[in-house]
PDB file of C-alpha atoms in Angstrom:
ATOM      1  CA  MET A   1    -223.753 164.310 -57.040  1.00 58.00           C
ATOM      2  CA  THR A   2    -222.794 168.220 -57.391  1.00 70.00           C
ATOM      3  CA  ASP A   3    -220.236 169.297 -60.305  1.00 88.00           C
ATOM      4  CA  ILE A   4    -216.806 167.835 -59.290  1.00 95.00           C
ATOM      5  CA  THR A   5    -214.453 171.149 -59.489  1.00 97.00           C
ATOM      6  CA  SER A   6    -210.332 171.134 -59.931  1.00 96.00           C
ATOM      7  CA  ASP A   7    -210.523 172.103 -56.362  1.00 97.00           C
ATOM      8  CA  ASP A   8    -212.361 169.393 -55.249  1.00 98.00           C
ATOM      9  CA  GLN A   9    -209.796 167.368 -56.565  1.00 97.00           C
ATOM     10  CA  LEU A  10    -207.360 169.217 -55.240  1.00 98.00           C
ATOM     11  CA  TYR A  11    -208.759 168.970 -51.841  1.00 98.00           C
ATOM     12  CA  LEU A  12    -209.203 165.228 -51.680  1.00 98.00           C
ATOM     13  CA  SER A  13    -205.802 164.704 -53.426  1.00 98.00           C
ATOM     14  CA  ARG A  14    -204.558 166.500 -50.247  1.00 98.00           C
ATOM     15  CA  ALA A  15    -206.532 163.610 -48.304  1.00 98.00           C
ATOM     16  CA  VAL A  16    -205.000 160.872 -49.659  1.00 98.00           C
ATOM     17  CA  ALA A  17    -201.255 162.657 -49.041  1.00 98.00           C
ATOM     18  CA  LEU A  18    -202.298 162.530 -45.123  1.00 98.00           C
ATOM     19  CA  SER A  19    -203.732 158.899 -45.358  1.00 98.00           C
ATOM     20  CA  ARG A  20    -200.464 157.674 -47.343  1.00 97.00           C
ATOM     21  CA  ASP A  21    -198.030 160.145 -45.276  1.00 97.00           C
ATOM     22  CA  HIS A  22    -199.545 159.224 -41.781  1.00 97.00           C
ATOM     23  CA  MET A  23    -199.512 155.692 -42.511  1.00 96.00           C
ATOM     24  CA  ASN A  24    -196.230 155.526 -43.248  1.00 95.00           C
ATOM     25  CA  GLU A  25    -195.100 156.701 -39.999  1.00 95.00           C
ATOM     26  CA  GLY A  26    -197.510 154.349 -38.329  1.00 94.00           C
ATOM     27  CA  ALA A  27    -200.306 156.534 -36.908  1.00 96.00           C
ATOM     28  CA  GLY A  28    -203.100 154.559 -38.063  1.00 96.00           C
ATOM     29  CA  GLY A  29    -204.556 153.366 -40.638  1.00 96.00           C
ATOM     30  CA  PRO A  30    -205.130 154.720 -44.072  1.00 98.00           C
ATOM     31  CA  PHE A  31    -206.970 157.297 -43.779  1.00 98.00           C
ATOM     32  CA  GLY A  32    -206.829 160.830 -44.172  1.00 98.00           C
ATOM     33  CA  ALA A  33    -209.521 164.202 -44.351  1.00 98.00           C
ATOM     34  CA  VAL A  34    -209.354 167.960 -44.927  1.00 98.00           C
ATOM     35  CA  ILE A  35    -211.788 170.615 -43.898  1.00 98.00           C
ATOM     36  CA  VAL A  36    -212.573 173.074 -46.172  1.00 98.00           C
ATOM     37  CA  ARG A  37    -214.942 176.272 -46.141  1.00 98.00           C
ATOM     38  CA  ASP A  38    -214.501 178.941 -48.171  1.00 97.00           C
ATOM     39  CA  GLY A  39    -211.716 178.307 -50.221  1.00 97.00           C
ATOM     40  CA  GLN A  40    -209.987 177.712 -46.647  1.00 98.00           C
ATOM     41  CA  VAL A  41    -208.555 174.976 -44.817  1.00 98.00           C
ATOM     42  CA  LEU A  42    -209.802 174.929 -41.662  1.00 98.00           C
ATOM     43  CA  GLY A  43    -208.574 171.362 -40.585  1.00 98.00           C
ATOM     44  CA  GLU A  44    -206.753 168.695 -41.234  1.00 98.00           C
ATOM     45  CA  GLY A  45    -207.014 164.723 -39.841  1.00 98.00           C
ATOM     46  CA  TRP A  46    -205.697 161.149 -40.289  1.00 98.00           C
ATOM     47  CA  ASN A  47    -206.426 158.341 -38.510  1.00 98.00           C
ATOM     48  CA  GLN A  48    -204.332 157.775 -35.055  1.00 98.00           C
ATOM     49  CA  VAL A  49    -206.371 155.336 -33.355  1.00 97.00           C
ATOM     50  CA  THR A  50    -203.565 152.896 -32.850  1.00 96.00           C
ATOM     51  CA  SER A  51    -200.595 155.490 -31.954  1.00 96.00           C
ATOM     52  CA  ALA A  52    -203.069 157.704 -29.560  1.00 97.00           C
ATOM     53  CA  ASN A  53    -204.972 154.513 -28.256  1.00 97.00           C
ATOM     54  CA  ASP A  54    -208.429 156.421 -28.854  1.00 98.00           C
ATOM     55  CA  PRO A  55    -211.171 154.083 -30.916  1.00 98.00           C
ATOM     56  CA  THR A  56    -212.103 157.331 -31.477  1.00 98.00           C
ATOM     57  CA  ALA A  57    -209.356 158.907 -33.695  1.00 98.00           C
ATOM     58  CA  HIS A  58    -210.795 158.476 -37.337  1.00 98.00           C
ATOM     59  CA  ALA A  59    -209.226 160.981 -39.626  1.00 98.00           C
ATOM     60  CA  GLU A  60    -212.975 162.795 -40.068  1.00 98.00           C
ATOM     61  CA  VAL A  61    -213.310 163.239 -35.995  1.00 98.00           C
ATOM     62  CA  VAL A  62    -209.733 164.584 -35.680  1.00 98.00           C
ATOM     63  CA  ALA A  63    -210.477 167.168 -38.615  1.00 98.00           C
ATOM     64  CA  ILE A  64    -213.644 167.982 -37.681  1.00 98.00           C
ATOM     65  CA  ARG A  65    -212.576 168.491 -33.843  1.00 98.00           C
ATOM     66  CA  ARG A  66    -209.603 170.543 -35.374  1.00 98.00           C
ATOM     67  CA  ALA A  67    -211.574 172.438 -37.466  1.00 98.00           C
ATOM     68  CA  CYS A  68    -214.044 173.001 -34.482  1.00 98.00           C
ATOM     69  CA  GLU A  69    -211.275 174.118 -32.537  1.00 98.00           C
ATOM     70  CA  ALA A  70    -209.735 176.275 -35.093  1.00 98.00           C
ATOM     71  CA  VAL A  71    -212.839 178.467 -35.656  1.00 98.00           C
ATOM     72  CA  GLY A  72    -214.178 178.252 -32.260  1.00 98.00           C
ATOM     73  CA  ASP A  73    -217.496 177.093 -32.898  1.00 98.00           C
ATOM     74  CA  PHE A  74    -219.000 173.164 -32.469  1.00 97.00           C
ATOM     75  CA  ALA A  75    -220.380 173.712 -35.787  1.00 98.00           C
ATOM     76  CA  LEU A  76    -219.183 173.692 -39.248  1.00 98.00           C
ATOM     77  CA  GLN A  77    -222.003 174.998 -41.291  1.00 98.00           C
ATOM     78  CA  GLY A  78    -221.173 175.493 -45.765  1.00 98.00           C
ATOM     79  CA  ALA A  79    -217.966 173.394 -44.808  1.00 98.00           C
ATOM     80  CA  THR A  80    -217.192 170.521 -46.950  1.00 98.00           C
ATOM     81  CA  LEU A  81    -215.535 167.466 -45.653  1.00 98.00           C
ATOM     82  CA  TYR A  82    -212.842 165.781 -47.998  1.00 98.00           C
ATOM     83  CA  THR A  83    -212.098 162.510 -47.013  1.00 98.00           C
ATOM     84  CA  SER A  84    -209.798 159.713 -48.307  1.00 98.00           C
ATOM     85  CA  CYS A  85    -212.406 156.998 -47.868  1.00 98.00           C
ATOM     86  CA  GLU A  86    -216.452 156.576 -47.598  1.00 98.00           C
ATOM     87  CA  PRO A  87    -217.110 158.089 -43.540  1.00 98.00           C
ATOM     88  CA  CYS A  88    -217.933 155.509 -41.220  1.00 97.00           C
ATOM     89  CA  PRO A  89    -221.441 155.250 -39.509  1.00 97.00           C
ATOM     90  CA  MET A  90    -219.264 157.441 -36.163  1.00 98.00           C
ATOM     91  CA  CYS A  91    -217.544 159.656 -38.680  1.00 98.00           C
ATOM     92  CA  LEU A  92    -220.453 159.997 -40.744  1.00 98.00           C
ATOM     93  CA  ALA A  93    -222.969 160.893 -37.515  1.00 98.00           C
ATOM     94  CA  SER A  94    -220.322 163.266 -36.396  1.00 98.00           C
ATOM     95  CA  ALA A  95    -220.554 164.965 -39.843  1.00 98.00           C
ATOM     96  CA  TYR A  96    -224.079 165.425 -39.120  1.00 98.00           C
ATOM     97  CA  TRP A  97    -223.698 166.561 -35.987  1.00 97.00           C
ATOM     98  CA  ALA A  98    -220.954 169.081 -36.682  1.00 98.00           C
ATOM     99  CA  ARG A  99    -223.483 170.291 -39.587  1.00 98.00           C
ATOM    100  CA  ILE A 100    -221.245 169.665 -42.182  1.00 98.00           C
ATOM    101  CA  SER A 101    -222.625 170.994 -45.100  1.00 98.00           C
ATOM    102  CA  ARG A 102    -221.156 168.459 -47.926  1.00 98.00           C
ATOM    103  CA  ILE A 103    -218.836 165.249 -48.056  1.00 98.00           C
ATOM    104  CA  VAL A 104    -216.547 164.106 -50.764  1.00 98.00           C
ATOM    105  CA  TYR A 105    -214.855 160.810 -50.670  1.00 98.00           C
ATOM    106  CA  ALA A 106    -212.462 158.422 -52.692  1.00 98.00           C
ATOM    107  CA  ASN A 107    -212.635 154.762 -51.733  1.00 98.00           C
ATOM    108  CA  THR A 108    -216.007 153.130 -50.115  1.00 97.00           C
ATOM    109  CA  ARG A 109    -216.953 151.461 -47.587  1.00 94.00           C
ATOM    110  CA  GLU A 110    -216.628 147.898 -49.409  1.00 94.00           C
ATOM    111  CA  ASP A 111    -212.965 149.168 -50.452  1.00 95.00           C
ATOM    112  CA  ALA A 112    -212.427 149.365 -46.310  1.00 95.00           C
ATOM    113  CA  ALA A 113    -213.984 146.067 -45.848  1.00 93.00           C
ATOM    114  CA  GLU A 114    -211.929 144.501 -48.461  1.00 94.00           C
ATOM    115  CA  ILE A 115    -208.635 145.515 -46.106  1.00 95.00           C
ATOM    116  CA  GLY A 116    -210.040 144.593 -43.336  1.00 93.00           C
ATOM    117  CA  PHE A 117    -212.203 148.032 -41.512  1.00 92.00           C
ATOM    118  CA  ASP A 118    -215.145 147.184 -39.835  1.00 83.00           C
ATOM    119  CA  ASP A 119    -217.600 150.147 -41.570  1.00 90.00           C
ATOM    120  CA  SER A 120    -219.907 147.510 -43.206  1.00 91.00           C
ATOM    121  CA  LEU A 121    -220.445 145.633 -40.122  1.00 93.00           C
ATOM    122  CA  ILE A 122    -221.016 148.981 -38.534  1.00 96.00           C
ATOM    123  CA  TYR A 123    -223.483 150.199 -40.984  1.00 96.00           C
ATOM    124  CA  ASP A 124    -225.509 146.754 -40.812  1.00 96.00           C
ATOM    125  CA  GLU A 125    -225.602 146.935 -37.122  1.00 97.00           C
ATOM    126  CA  ILE A 126    -227.304 150.633 -36.752  1.00 97.00           C
ATOM    127  CA  PRO A 127    -230.090 150.463 -38.045  1.00 97.00           C
ATOM    128  CA  LYS A 128    -231.349 147.287 -36.314  1.00 97.00           C
ATOM    129  CA  PRO A 129    -233.876 147.019 -33.085  1.00 96.00           C
ATOM    130  CA  VAL A 130    -231.671 147.403 -30.147  1.00 96.00           C
ATOM    131  CA  SER A 131    -232.291 143.853 -29.278  1.00 95.00           C
ATOM    132  CA  GLU A 132    -230.909 142.503 -32.238  1.00 97.00           C
ATOM    133  CA  ARG A 133    -227.384 143.977 -31.981  1.00 97.00           C
ATOM    134  CA  ILE A 134    -224.393 142.116 -31.870  1.00 97.00           C
ATOM    135  CA  ILE A 135    -223.631 144.303 -28.684  1.00 98.00           C
ATOM    136  CA  PRO A 136    -225.977 143.213 -25.777  1.00 97.00           C
ATOM    137  CA  MET A 137    -227.983 146.735 -25.153  1.00 98.00           C
ATOM    138  CA  ASP A 138    -230.172 146.969 -22.110  1.00 97.00           C
ATOM    139  CA  HIS A 139    -232.734 149.608 -21.582  1.00 97.00           C
ATOM    140  CA  VAL A 140    -233.228 150.015 -18.098  1.00 97.00           C
ATOM    141  CA  PRO A 141    -235.473 152.748 -17.513  1.00 97.00           C
ATOM    142  CA  SER A 142    -235.025 155.678 -14.934  1.00 97.00           C
ATOM    143  CA  LEU A 143    -237.418 158.611 -13.418  1.00 97.00           C
ATOM    144  CA  GLU A 144    -233.752 160.741 -12.698  1.00 98.00           C
ATOM    145  CA  ALA A 145    -232.656 160.223 -15.833  1.00 98.00           C
ATOM    146  CA  ARG A 146    -235.864 161.537 -17.043  1.00 98.00           C
ATOM    147  CA  ALA A 147    -235.805 164.133 -14.424  1.00 98.00           C
ATOM    148  CA  VAL A 148    -232.171 165.615 -16.260  1.00 98.00           C
ATOM    149  CA  PHE A 149    -234.255 165.491 -19.546  1.00 97.00           C
ATOM    150  CA  ASP A 150    -237.094 168.112 -17.722  1.00 97.00           C
ATOM    151  CA  ALA A 151    -234.394 169.909 -16.282  1.00 97.00           C
ATOM    152  CA  TRP A 152    -232.663 170.716 -19.652  1.00 96.00           C
ATOM    153  CA  VAL A 153    -236.178 171.600 -21.098  1.00 96.00           C
ATOM    154  CA  GLU A 154    -236.742 174.243 -18.232  1.00 94.00           C
ATOM    155  CA  ASN A 155    -233.329 175.553 -18.500  1.00 89.00           C
ATOM    156  CA  PRO A 156    -233.199 179.192 -19.493  1.00 85.00           C
ATOM    157  CA  ASN A 157    -229.640 179.691 -19.803  1.00 82.00           C
ATOM    158  CA  LYS A 158    -228.570 176.621 -21.925  1.00 89.00           C
ATOM    159  CA  THR A 159    -226.436 176.822 -25.267  1.00 88.00           C
ATOM    160  CA  ALA A 160    -228.594 174.846 -27.040  1.00 85.00           C
ATOM    161  CA  TYR A 161    -227.099 172.667 -30.200  1.00 83.00           C
TER     162      TYR A 161
ATOM    163  CA  MET B   1    -231.399 141.720 -22.049  1.00 59.00           C
ATOM    164  CA  THR B   2    -229.349 140.308 -19.177  1.00 70.00           C
ATOM    165  CA  ASP B   3    -230.283 140.216 -15.832  1.00 87.00           C
ATOM    166  CA  ILE B   4    -230.201 143.812 -14.110  1.00 95.00           C
ATOM    167  CA  THR B   5    -227.663 143.881 -11.185  1.00 97.00           C
ATOM    168  CA  SER B   6    -227.611 146.396  -8.351  1.00 96.00           C
ATOM    169  CA  ASP B   7    -224.080 147.088  -9.324  1.00 97.00           C
ATOM    170  CA  ASP B   8    -225.592 148.109 -13.074  1.00 98.00           C
ATOM    171  CA  GLN B   9    -228.055 150.110 -11.194  1.00 97.00           C
ATOM    172  CA  LEU B  10    -225.411 151.887  -9.369  1.00 98.00           C
ATOM    173  CA  TYR B  11    -223.516 152.809 -12.187  1.00 98.00           C
ATOM    174  CA  LEU B  12    -226.247 153.861 -14.048  1.00 98.00           C
ATOM    175  CA  SER B  13    -227.249 155.739 -11.438  1.00 98.00           C
ATOM    176  CA  ARG B  14    -223.633 157.734 -11.296  1.00 98.00           C
ATOM    177  CA  ALA B  15    -223.990 157.878 -15.550  1.00 98.00           C
ATOM    178  CA  VAL B  16    -227.268 160.182 -14.569  1.00 98.00           C
ATOM    179  CA  ALA B  17    -225.730 161.883 -11.640  1.00 98.00           C
ATOM    180  CA  LEU B  18    -222.822 163.092 -13.927  1.00 98.00           C
ATOM    181  CA  SER B  19    -225.533 164.153 -16.534  1.00 98.00           C
ATOM    182  CA  ARG B  20    -227.080 166.276 -13.959  1.00 97.00           C
ATOM    183  CA  ASP B  21    -223.910 167.880 -12.591  1.00 97.00           C
ATOM    184  CA  HIS B  22    -222.038 168.376 -15.675  1.00 97.00           C
ATOM    185  CA  MET B  23    -225.453 170.016 -17.649  1.00 96.00           C
ATOM    186  CA  ASN B  24    -225.599 172.356 -13.928  1.00 95.00           C
ATOM    187  CA  GLU B  25    -222.205 173.663 -14.659  1.00 95.00           C
ATOM    188  CA  GLY B  26    -222.988 174.331 -18.075  1.00 94.00           C
ATOM    189  CA  ALA B  27    -220.648 172.079 -20.072  1.00 96.00           C
ATOM    190  CA  GLY B  28    -223.210 170.866 -22.296  1.00 96.00           C
ATOM    191  CA  GLY B  29    -226.550 168.378 -23.019  1.00 96.00           C
ATOM    192  CA  PRO B  30    -227.758 166.727 -20.396  1.00 97.00           C
ATOM    193  CA  PHE B  31    -225.893 163.247 -20.977  1.00 98.00           C
ATOM    194  CA  GLY B  32    -223.381 161.103 -19.089  1.00 98.00           C
ATOM    195  CA  ALA B  33    -221.476 157.705 -19.194  1.00 98.00           C
ATOM    196  CA  VAL B  34    -219.082 155.406 -17.137  1.00 98.00           C
ATOM    197  CA  ILE B  35    -217.288 152.455 -18.405  1.00 98.00           C
ATOM    198  CA  VAL B  36    -216.657 149.473 -16.077  1.00 98.00           C
ATOM    199  CA  ARG B  37    -214.503 146.426 -16.070  1.00 98.00           C
ATOM    200  CA  ASP B  38    -214.195 143.858 -13.666  1.00 97.00           C
ATOM    201  CA  GLY B  39    -216.114 145.884 -11.141  1.00 97.00           C
ATOM    202  CA  GLN B  40    -213.762 149.003 -12.089  1.00 98.00           C
ATOM    203  CA  VAL B  41    -214.617 152.240 -13.719  1.00 98.00           C
ATOM    204  CA  LEU B  42    -212.371 152.690 -16.393  1.00 98.00           C
ATOM    205  CA  GLY B  43    -213.281 156.274 -17.637  1.00 98.00           C
ATOM    206  CA  GLU B  44    -216.158 158.641 -17.082  1.00 98.00           C
ATOM    207  CA  GLY B  45    -217.725 161.555 -19.470  1.00 98.00           C
ATOM    208  CA  TRP B  46    -220.231 163.815 -20.044  1.00 98.00           C
ATOM    209  CA  ASN B  47    -221.123 165.870 -22.433  1.00 98.00           C
ATOM    210  CA  GLN B  48    -218.992 169.012 -23.468  1.00 98.00           C
ATOM    211  CA  VAL B  49    -220.352 170.268 -26.779  1.00 97.00           C
ATOM    212  CA  THR B  50    -220.664 173.599 -26.472  1.00 96.00           C
ATOM    213  CA  SER B  51    -218.373 174.055 -24.038  1.00 96.00           C
ATOM    214  CA  ALA B  52    -215.374 172.791 -25.646  1.00 97.00           C
ATOM    215  CA  ASN B  53    -216.697 173.701 -29.189  1.00 97.00           C
ATOM    216  CA  ASP B  54    -216.291 169.872 -30.221  1.00 98.00           C
ATOM    217  CA  PRO B  55    -219.344 168.343 -31.836  1.00 98.00           C
ATOM    218  CA  THR B  56    -217.596 164.887 -30.969  1.00 98.00           C
ATOM    219  CA  ALA B  57    -217.701 165.217 -27.175  1.00 98.00           C
ATOM    220  CA  HIS B  58    -220.705 163.278 -26.304  1.00 98.00           C
ATOM    221  CA  ALA B  59    -220.626 161.620 -22.966  1.00 98.00           C
ATOM    222  CA  GLU B  60    -220.215 158.268 -24.379  1.00 98.00           C
ATOM    223  CA  VAL B  61    -217.155 159.468 -26.677  1.00 98.00           C
ATOM    224  CA  VAL B  62    -215.401 161.191 -23.956  1.00 98.00           C
ATOM    225  CA  ALA B  63    -215.865 158.182 -21.743  1.00 98.00           C
ATOM    226  CA  ILE B  64    -214.484 155.567 -24.787  1.00 98.00           C
ATOM    227  CA  ARG B  65    -211.499 158.122 -24.772  1.00 98.00           C
ATOM    228  CA  ARG B  66    -210.480 158.676 -20.833  1.00 98.00           C
ATOM    229  CA  ALA B  67    -210.770 154.904 -20.280  1.00 98.00           C
ATOM    230  CA  CYS B  68    -208.746 153.507 -23.186  1.00 98.00           C
ATOM    231  CA  GLU B  69    -206.238 156.350 -22.312  1.00 98.00           C
ATOM    232  CA  ALA B  70    -206.138 154.559 -18.799  1.00 98.00           C
ATOM    233  CA  VAL B  71    -205.516 151.394 -19.507  1.00 98.00           C
ATOM    234  CA  GLY B  72    -203.230 152.685 -22.873  1.00 98.00           C
ATOM    235  CA  ASP B  73    -205.235 150.805 -25.601  1.00 98.00           C
ATOM    236  CA  PHE B  74    -207.428 150.974 -27.960  1.00 97.00           C
ATOM    237  CA  ALA B  75    -209.800 148.246 -27.524  1.00 98.00           C
ATOM    238  CA  LEU B  76    -211.780 147.895 -24.196  1.00 98.00           C
ATOM    239  CA  GLN B  77    -212.863 143.891 -24.840  1.00 98.00           C
ATOM    240  CA  GLY B  78    -214.741 142.721 -21.266  1.00 98.00           C
ATOM    241  CA  ALA B  79    -215.994 146.641 -20.569  1.00 98.00           C
ATOM    242  CA  THR B  80    -219.490 147.786 -20.135  1.00 98.00           C
ATOM    243  CA  LEU B  81    -220.727 150.977 -21.032  1.00 98.00           C
ATOM    244  CA  TYR B  82    -223.552 152.670 -18.566  1.00 98.00           C
ATOM    245  CA  THR B  83    -225.053 156.044 -20.232  1.00 98.00           C
ATOM    246  CA  SER B  84    -227.969 158.028 -19.508  1.00 98.00           C
ATOM    247  CA  CYS B  85    -229.153 157.911 -22.891  1.00 98.00           C
ATOM    248  CA  GLU B  86    -229.276 155.197 -25.899  1.00 98.00           C
ATOM    249  CA  PRO B  87    -226.444 156.219 -28.023  1.00 98.00           C
ATOM    250  CA  CYS B  88    -226.763 158.301 -30.678  1.00 97.00           C
ATOM    251  CA  PRO B  89    -225.108 156.608 -33.700  1.00 97.00           C
ATOM    252  CA  MET B  90    -221.684 158.208 -33.468  1.00 98.00           C
ATOM    253  CA  CYS B  91    -221.653 157.041 -29.829  1.00 98.00           C
ATOM    254  CA  LEU B  92    -222.721 153.664 -30.712  1.00 98.00           C
ATOM    255  CA  ALA B  93    -220.184 153.322 -33.739  1.00 98.00           C
ATOM    256  CA  SER B  94    -217.532 154.591 -31.362  1.00 98.00           C
ATOM    257  CA  ALA B  95    -218.588 151.465 -29.107  1.00 98.00           C
ATOM    258  CA  TYR B  96    -218.326 149.324 -31.812  1.00 98.00           C
ATOM    259  CA  TRP B  97    -215.138 150.270 -32.743  1.00 97.00           C
ATOM    260  CA  ALA B  98    -213.830 150.417 -28.948  1.00 98.00           C
ATOM    261  CA  ARG B  99    -214.630 146.492 -28.853  1.00 98.00           C
ATOM    262  CA  ILE B 100    -217.611 147.570 -25.820  1.00 98.00           C
ATOM    263  CA  SER B 101    -219.121 144.507 -24.717  1.00 98.00           C
ATOM    264  CA  ARG B 102    -222.453 145.586 -23.314  1.00 98.00           C
ATOM    265  CA  ILE B 103    -224.543 148.916 -23.436  1.00 98.00           C
ATOM    266  CA  VAL B 104    -226.894 149.845 -20.380  1.00 98.00           C
ATOM    267  CA  TYR B 105    -229.101 152.952 -20.717  1.00 98.00           C
ATOM    268  CA  ALA B 106    -231.761 154.924 -19.421  1.00 98.00           C
ATOM    269  CA  ASN B 107    -233.377 157.747 -21.831  1.00 98.00           C
ATOM    270  CA  THR B 108    -234.020 156.503 -25.026  1.00 97.00           C
ATOM    271  CA  ARG B 109    -233.493 158.182 -28.406  1.00 94.00           C
ATOM    272  CA  GLU B 110    -237.306 159.138 -28.614  1.00 94.00           C
ATOM    273  CA  ASP B 111    -236.860 160.501 -25.410  1.00 95.00           C
ATOM    274  CA  ALA B 112    -233.636 162.605 -26.833  1.00 95.00           C
ATOM    275  CA  ALA B 113    -235.749 163.830 -29.839  1.00 93.00           C
ATOM    276  CA  GLU B 114    -238.586 164.904 -27.548  1.00 94.00           C
ATOM    277  CA  ILE B 115    -235.827 167.727 -25.707  1.00 95.00           C
ATOM    278  CA  GLY B 116    -234.375 168.968 -28.998  1.00 93.00           C
ATOM    279  CA  PHE B 117    -231.307 166.128 -30.143  1.00 92.00           C
ATOM    280  CA  ASP B 118    -231.066 164.760 -33.780  1.00 83.00           C
ATOM    281  CA  ASP B 119    -230.571 161.546 -32.488  1.00 90.00           C
ATOM    282  CA  SER B 120    -233.540 160.048 -34.650  1.00 91.00           C
ATOM    283  CA  LEU B 121    -232.828 162.014 -37.950  1.00 93.00           C
ATOM    284  CA  ILE B 122    -229.444 160.462 -37.810  1.00 96.00           C
ATOM    285  CA  TYR B 123    -230.597 157.094 -36.696  1.00 96.00           C
ATOM    286  CA  ASP B 124    -232.876 157.420 -40.033  1.00 96.00           C
ATOM    287  CA  GLU B 125    -229.489 158.820 -42.602  1.00 97.00           C
ATOM    288  CA  ILE B 126    -227.258 156.138 -41.636  1.00 97.00           C
ATOM    289  CA  PRO B 127    -228.941 153.563 -43.530  1.00 97.00           C
ATOM    290  CA  LYS B 128    -230.197 155.578 -46.901  1.00 97.00           C
ATOM    291  CA  PRO B 129    -228.237 155.027 -50.062  1.00 96.00           C
ATOM    292  CA  VAL B 130    -225.443 157.620 -50.248  1.00 96.00           C
ATOM    293  CA  SER B 131    -227.215 159.754 -53.024  1.00 95.00           C
ATOM    294  CA  GLU B 132    -230.480 160.372 -50.644  1.00 97.00           C
ATOM    295  CA  ARG B 133    -228.655 161.764 -47.626  1.00 97.00           C
ATOM    296  CA  ILE B 134    -229.799 165.453 -46.387  1.00 97.00           C
ATOM    297  CA  ILE B 135    -225.787 166.039 -46.433  1.00 98.00           C
ATOM    298  CA  PRO B 136    -224.885 165.613 -50.281  1.00 97.00           C
ATOM    299  CA  MET B 137    -222.042 163.181 -51.100  1.00 98.00           C
ATOM    300  CA  ASP B 138    -219.903 162.681 -53.740  1.00 97.00           C
ATOM    301  CA  HIS B 139    -217.752 159.686 -55.194  1.00 97.00           C
ATOM    302  CA  VAL B 140    -214.759 160.790 -56.443  1.00 97.00           C
ATOM    303  CA  PRO B 141    -212.709 157.609 -57.214  1.00 97.00           C
ATOM    304  CA  SER B 142    -209.145 157.981 -56.791  1.00 97.00           C
ATOM    305  CA  LEU B 143    -206.860 155.468 -58.106  1.00 97.00           C
ATOM    306  CA  GLU B 144    -204.084 157.121 -55.087  1.00 98.00           C
ATOM    307  CA  ALA B 145    -206.605 156.564 -52.720  1.00 98.00           C
ATOM    308  CA  ARG B 146    -206.978 152.632 -53.942  1.00 98.00           C
ATOM    309  CA  ALA B 147    -203.289 152.509 -53.881  1.00 98.00           C
ATOM    310  CA  VAL B 148    -202.707 153.653 -50.351  1.00 98.00           C
ATOM    311  CA  PHE B 149    -205.307 150.495 -49.312  1.00 97.00           C
ATOM    312  CA  ASP B 150    -202.881 148.630 -51.413  1.00 97.00           C
ATOM    313  CA  ALA B 151    -199.929 149.532 -49.199  1.00 97.00           C
ATOM    314  CA  TRP B 152    -201.627 149.315 -46.027  1.00 96.00           C
ATOM    315  CA  VAL B 153    -202.110 145.786 -46.858  1.00 96.00           C
ATOM    316  CA  GLU B 154    -198.807 144.965 -47.935  1.00 94.00           C
ATOM    317  CA  ASN B 155    -197.246 146.778 -45.005  1.00 89.00           C
ATOM    318  CA  PRO B 156    -195.834 143.832 -42.483  1.00 85.00           C
ATOM    319  CA  ASN B 157    -195.468 146.498 -39.836  1.00 82.00           C
ATOM    320  CA  LYS B 158    -198.780 147.842 -39.207  1.00 89.00           C
ATOM    321  CA  THR B 159    -200.895 147.633 -35.970  1.00 88.00           C
ATOM    322  CA  ALA B 160    -204.347 146.290 -37.294  1.00 85.00           C
ATOM    323  CA  TYR B 161    -207.401 147.210 -34.741  1.00 83.00           C
TER     324      TYR B 161
END
């Protein structure tokens, strides 16, 4: 827990305003997000799942994609993600992949569950052994798949991330 | 664990072939995915993180987005996700949001860790209490954020998902 500044309050309010505005226009669920680095807004997002027919179009994912597009990089070290609700596991993991440095949120996953969003269920599923998940998962080892991984290691021209 | 059919082997091989082909062309990491329902390929994806500057452009997310676009729906009930590697938490959570019915994979998260991908680290992070994560997270409750959730509940015109 770091100190909450007036700038933090400002950007979080912006994320919340986005959540209301785009819910009202029918874009999707009531979620908004803003990504900020060094006092500059790099990207904004809001939920577009139902309007874009894209189950991955959560506010945070959209904001990350837009911020990366804006800066021309697949990583956002030093950036803060402001979001109107605690990220779901998809969005939280995307923040890790994007190398986000801090997350500030308003509503919680329990608040989200209360209004019908499955974040808590998915949080419960992720740590389970593969064999105990609601979605059946079959591991089919493949020599060719393993060989592709070996080829990645041996490729001198790859861009690691 | 369900029985693995020759069709399963075929679609998984296709996912692996995508992983190799698009790694070779420099699209990104060595990952491919195919989504199939009722014997029909709905969408294919491959990792495009570094070429698209999009940290969320993992094979499975790309395949889910394309499959949803193809069918004009934000849910894919009855579909199987074939992927050359066990999904990372972002991709696994996106499969839950997409209502994917089954996942078949070749390489494991441990295989991914061995070649330098952080899936295991993120799997360890997701279940942690918010205060113990590597990315600092600040909960800043907001009456306005809570009011937006209340407005969602009361909105008779919403599309739930």
